[in-house]
Amino acid sequence: DFLFFWGAVFLITTTLVALLKKENKELTPTKEETKGITDTYRLLFSIIKMPAVLTFCLLILTAKVGFSAADAVTGLKLVEEGVPKEHLALLAVPMVPLQIILPLIISKYTAGPQPLNTFYKAMPFRLLLGLEFAFLVWWTPKVKHEGGFPVYYYVVVLLSYALHQITLYSMYVAIMAFNAKVSDPLIGGTYMTLLNTVSNLGGNWPSTVALWLVDPLTVKVCAGASEQTCGTTAAAEV
């Protein structure tokens, strides 16, 4: 119902914008960025072939491998260990003000000539938080009792998520600031779209691989059946 409602709002508002909003032709630039789809892709290929851009794309595609498992799997493992999904969802509510405020604060440090410095400084802390998340998953079953989990456990989880959001947004805002800074103003839209797409892909593919590797890397032991192997999903079900 939630998704349906906002999907309907999205469709209605964008349709109204398309029908009612007119371009201000007086402010149309004399030289257009591109003339069509073919020209756009030619432009993209010419951009990505530049040595500096190619090196940057390779770096940004692999920069998030180190914390992909922590980002993608921690929440699922906490649920697996018995933390109710609705409690984890409620913990996301206090994160909303933080997510609004953080970009405003971080943008002050990324507005200078070297916005990627913030990205570099945040990376080791985010990697360390991956270890902290692993400890959190290990600690979860040890504090569980019949009534659920104590309040201090949720406080620790909330603080962990808050610290994670700080490092995540520091890296996100820094990379966006860098992309905006290096993009050629004449082809700014095309240039920034390319770099932001690569940045998004660099965050998504490691998470997908991490999720795919969870099952094969999980060690399963069959309780009460020493001769039975549980290495595969089918064997575990048996």
Short mmCIF file of C-alpha atoms in Angstrom, two decimals:
data_model
loop_
_atom_site.label_atom_id
_atom_site.label_comp_id
_atom_site.label_asym_id
_atom_site.label_seq_id
_atom_site.Cartn_x
_atom_site.Cartn_y
_atom_site.Cartn_z
CA ASP A 1 0.00 0.00 0.00
CA PHE A 2 2.85 2.35 0.89
CA LEU A 3 4.66 1.71 -2.41
CA PHE A 4 1.43 1.89 -4.42
CA PHE A 5 0.46 5.25 -2.89
CA TRP A 6 3.84 6.92 -3.50
CA GLY A 7 4.09 5.31 -6.96
CA ALA A 8 0.76 6.94 -7.83
CA VAL A 9 1.91 10.31 -6.41
CA PHE A 10 5.13 10.05 -8.43
CA LEU A 11 3.29 9.30 -11.67
CA ILE A 12 0.73 12.07 -11.17
CA THR A 13 3.25 14.78 -10.25
CA THR A 14 5.69 13.95 -13.05
CA THR A 15 2.81 13.85 -15.56
CA LEU A 16 1.60 17.27 -14.37
CA VAL A 17 5.13 18.67 -14.70
CA ALA A 18 5.39 17.27 -18.23
CA LEU A 19 2.03 18.77 -19.24
CA LEU A 20 2.05 22.11 -17.41
CA LYS A 21 5.70 23.14 -17.15
CA LYS A 22 7.16 24.85 -20.21
CA GLU A 23 10.84 25.43 -20.97
CA ASN A 24 12.08 29.01 -20.78
CA LYS A 25 13.35 29.42 -24.33
CA GLU A 26 15.05 32.72 -23.56
CA LEU A 27 17.55 30.90 -21.31
CA THR A 28 18.25 28.06 -23.74
CA PRO A 29 22.03 27.86 -24.34
CA THR A 30 23.14 28.61 -27.89
CA LYS A 31 25.24 25.44 -28.05
CA GLU A 32 23.50 22.24 -27.06
CA GLU A 33 25.30 19.47 -25.22
CA THR A 34 24.40 16.82 -27.78
CA LYS A 35 22.18 16.45 -30.82
CA GLY A 36 20.90 12.91 -30.31
CA ILE A 37 21.44 9.47 -28.84
CA THR A 38 24.29 8.57 -31.20
CA ASP A 39 26.17 11.79 -30.45
CA THR A 40 25.62 11.26 -26.72
CA TYR A 41 27.19 7.80 -26.77
CA ARG A 42 30.08 8.99 -28.91
CA LEU A 43 30.65 11.71 -26.35
CA LEU A 44 30.52 9.19 -23.49
CA PHE A 45 33.08 6.94 -25.16
CA SER A 46 35.38 9.90 -25.86
CA ILE A 47 35.15 10.89 -22.18
CA ILE A 48 35.78 7.41 -20.79
CA LYS A 49 38.79 6.87 -23.08
CA MET A 50 40.67 9.71 -21.40
CA PRO A 51 43.45 8.19 -19.22
CA ALA A 52 42.52 10.13 -16.07
CA VAL A 53 38.82 9.24 -16.35
CA LEU A 54 39.63 5.58 -17.08
CA THR A 55 41.90 5.36 -14.03
CA PHE A 56 39.28 7.06 -11.86
CA CYS A 57 36.57 4.66 -13.06
CA LEU A 58 38.74 1.62 -12.28
CA LEU A 59 39.44 2.96 -8.79
CA ILE A 60 35.85 3.84 -7.99
CA LEU A 61 34.59 0.48 -9.29
CA THR A 62 36.79 -1.37 -6.77
CA ALA A 63 36.96 1.11 -3.87
CA LYS A 64 33.90 -0.27 -2.06
CA VAL A 65 34.80 -3.98 -2.15
CA GLY A 66 36.23 -3.84 1.38
CA PHE A 67 32.96 -2.98 3.10
CA SER A 68 30.45 -4.52 0.69
CA ALA A 69 29.79 -7.58 2.89
CA ALA A 70 29.31 -5.47 6.03
CA ASP A 71 26.89 -3.14 4.24
CA ALA A 72 24.84 -5.83 2.50
CA VAL A 73 24.79 -8.74 4.95
CA THR A 74 24.84 -7.29 8.50
CA GLY A 75 21.12 -6.51 8.66
CA LEU A 76 20.19 -9.92 7.26
CA LYS A 77 22.43 -11.70 9.77
CA LEU A 78 20.94 -9.74 12.68
CA VAL A 79 17.46 -10.84 11.57
CA GLU A 80 18.77 -14.41 11.24
CA GLU A 81 20.02 -14.23 14.84
CA GLY A 82 16.56 -13.26 16.06
CA VAL A 83 16.42 -9.45 15.94
CA PRO A 84 12.85 -8.56 14.85
CA LYS A 85 12.65 -6.87 11.44
CA GLU A 86 10.26 -4.23 12.79
CA HIS A 87 12.80 -3.23 15.46
CA LEU A 88 15.53 -2.77 12.84
CA ALA A 89 13.07 -0.76 10.75
CA LEU A 90 12.34 1.50 13.73
CA LEU A 91 16.07 2.08 14.21
CA ALA A 92 16.11 3.58 10.71
CA VAL A 93 13.79 6.41 11.83
CA PRO A 94 16.41 8.29 13.95
CA MET A 95 18.78 8.00 10.98
CA VAL A 96 16.58 10.26 8.81
CA PRO A 97 17.49 13.57 10.53
CA LEU A 98 21.13 12.46 10.50
CA GLN A 99 20.93 11.76 6.76
CA ILE A 100 19.52 15.26 6.19
CA ILE A 101 22.08 17.06 8.36
CA LEU A 102 25.22 15.13 7.33
CA PRO A 103 25.42 16.35 3.70
CA LEU A 104 25.07 19.95 4.91
CA ILE A 105 27.97 19.52 7.33
CA ILE A 106 30.19 17.43 5.03
CA SER A 107 29.71 19.77 2.06
CA LYS A 108 31.73 22.42 3.93
CA TYR A 109 34.77 20.11 3.80
CA THR A 110 34.26 19.02 0.18
CA ALA A 111 33.84 22.52 -1.24
CA GLY A 112 37.60 23.11 -1.51
CA PRO A 113 40.04 22.24 -4.29
CA GLN A 114 40.50 18.61 -3.12
CA PRO A 115 37.08 17.11 -2.30
CA LEU A 116 38.39 13.53 -2.46
CA ASN A 117 40.46 14.09 0.70
CA THR A 118 37.26 13.53 2.70
CA PHE A 119 36.70 10.28 0.78
CA TYR A 120 40.20 9.03 1.65
CA LYS A 121 39.92 9.99 5.32
CA ALA A 122 36.53 8.28 5.76
CA MET A 123 37.55 4.99 4.12
CA PRO A 124 39.66 3.46 6.96
CA PHE A 125 36.93 4.28 9.49
CA ARG A 126 34.32 2.60 7.30
CA LEU A 127 36.55 -0.46 6.96
CA LEU A 128 36.95 -0.60 10.76
CA LEU A 129 33.18 -0.37 11.14
CA GLY A 130 32.97 -3.52 9.01
CA LEU A 131 34.90 -5.32 11.75
CA GLU A 132 32.63 -3.75 14.35
CA PHE A 133 29.56 -5.02 12.44
CA ALA A 134 31.09 -8.52 12.38
CA PHE A 135 31.56 -8.30 16.16
CA LEU A 136 27.93 -7.11 16.47
CA VAL A 137 26.66 -10.18 14.60
CA TRP A 138 28.83 -12.45 16.80
CA TRP A 139 27.63 -10.68 19.98
CA THR A 140 23.91 -10.73 19.11
CA PRO A 141 23.06 -14.34 20.15
CA LYS A 142 25.03 -13.91 23.39
CA VAL A 143 22.80 -11.10 24.69
CA LYS A 144 19.51 -12.60 23.52
CA HIS A 145 17.11 -13.72 26.26
CA GLU A 146 13.58 -15.06 26.37
CA GLY A 147 12.01 -11.62 26.18
CA GLY A 148 14.10 -10.58 23.20
CA PHE A 149 17.04 -8.19 23.44
CA PRO A 150 17.99 -5.69 26.18
CA VAL A 151 17.70 -1.95 25.58
CA TYR A 152 21.47 -1.44 25.69
CA TYR A 153 21.82 -3.82 22.72
CA TYR A 154 19.61 -1.59 20.58
CA VAL A 155 21.56 1.48 21.76
CA VAL A 156 24.79 -0.16 20.54
CA VAL A 157 23.17 -1.06 17.19
CA LEU A 158 21.84 2.49 16.81
CA LEU A 159 25.25 4.04 17.54
CA SER A 160 26.91 1.60 15.13
CA TYR A 161 24.46 2.54 12.37
CA ALA A 162 24.92 6.26 13.11
CA LEU A 163 28.73 6.00 12.82
CA HIS A 164 28.30 3.99 9.63
CA GLN A 165 26.05 6.71 8.17
CA ILE A 166 28.70 9.36 8.93
CA THR A 167 31.40 7.45 7.03
CA LEU A 168 28.99 6.50 4.22
CA TYR A 169 27.83 10.07 3.63
CA SER A 170 31.37 11.44 3.93
CA MET A 171 32.39 9.21 1.02
CA TYR A 172 29.17 9.78 -0.93
CA VAL A 173 29.18 13.58 -0.71
CA ALA A 174 32.92 13.71 -1.45
CA ILE A 175 32.62 11.66 -4.62
CA MET A 176 29.62 13.71 -5.79
CA ALA A 177 31.52 16.94 -5.14
CA PHE A 178 34.52 15.60 -7.06
CA ASN A 179 32.34 14.54 -10.01
CA ALA A 180 30.75 17.99 -10.12
CA LYS A 181 34.15 19.69 -9.93
CA VAL A 182 35.86 17.77 -12.75
CA SER A 183 32.90 17.67 -15.15
CA ASP A 184 33.23 19.91 -18.20
CA PRO A 185 30.51 22.60 -17.84
CA LEU A 186 29.74 22.47 -21.57
CA ILE A 187 28.79 18.79 -21.34
CA GLY A 188 28.16 18.79 -17.58
CA GLY A 189 25.01 16.67 -17.65
CA THR A 190 26.53 13.91 -19.76
CA TYR A 191 29.85 14.00 -17.91
CA MET A 192 28.32 13.91 -14.41
CA THR A 193 25.81 11.21 -15.37
CA LEU A 194 28.64 8.98 -16.56
CA LEU A 195 30.75 9.46 -13.42
CA ASN A 196 27.79 9.08 -11.06
CA THR A 197 26.66 5.92 -12.88
CA VAL A 198 30.14 4.43 -12.43
CA SER A 199 30.07 5.45 -8.73
CA ASN A 200 26.70 3.77 -8.22
CA LEU A 201 27.85 0.65 -10.06
CA GLY A 202 30.97 0.58 -7.88
CA GLY A 203 28.74 0.33 -4.83
CA ASN A 204 26.18 -2.12 -6.23
CA TRP A 205 28.20 -4.91 -7.82
CA PRO A 206 30.30 -5.71 -4.68
CA SER A 207 27.11 -5.91 -2.58
CA THR A 208 25.53 -8.29 -5.10
CA VAL A 209 28.64 -10.50 -5.09
CA ALA A 210 28.78 -10.40 -1.27
CA LEU A 211 25.16 -11.56 -1.02
CA TRP A 212 25.78 -14.30 -3.59
CA LEU A 213 28.81 -15.56 -1.61
CA VAL A 214 27.02 -15.75 1.74
CA ASP A 215 25.60 -19.23 1.19
CA PRO A 216 28.70 -20.96 -0.24
CA LEU A 217 30.93 -19.42 2.47
CA THR A 218 28.61 -20.33 5.35
CA VAL A 219 29.73 -23.42 7.31
CA LYS A 220 26.76 -25.62 8.19
CA VAL A 221 26.83 -28.53 10.64
CA CYS A 222 24.04 -31.11 10.89
CA ALA A 223 23.07 -31.55 14.54
CA GLY A 224 22.43 -35.19 15.40
CA ALA A 225 23.53 -36.52 11.99
CA SER A 226 27.31 -36.70 11.94
CA GLU A 227 27.47 -38.56 8.61
CA GLN A 228 25.13 -36.16 6.84
CA THR A 229 26.74 -33.29 4.93
CA CYS A 230 25.07 -29.88 4.90
CA GLY A 231 27.32 -28.20 2.34
CA THR A 232 24.52 -27.57 -0.19
CA THR A 233 21.01 -26.17 0.20
CA ALA A 234 19.45 -29.50 -0.82
CA ALA A 235 21.58 -31.45 1.67
CA ALA A 236 20.74 -29.00 4.45
CA GLU A 237 17.01 -29.45 3.79
CA VAL A 238 17.42 -33.26 3.97
#
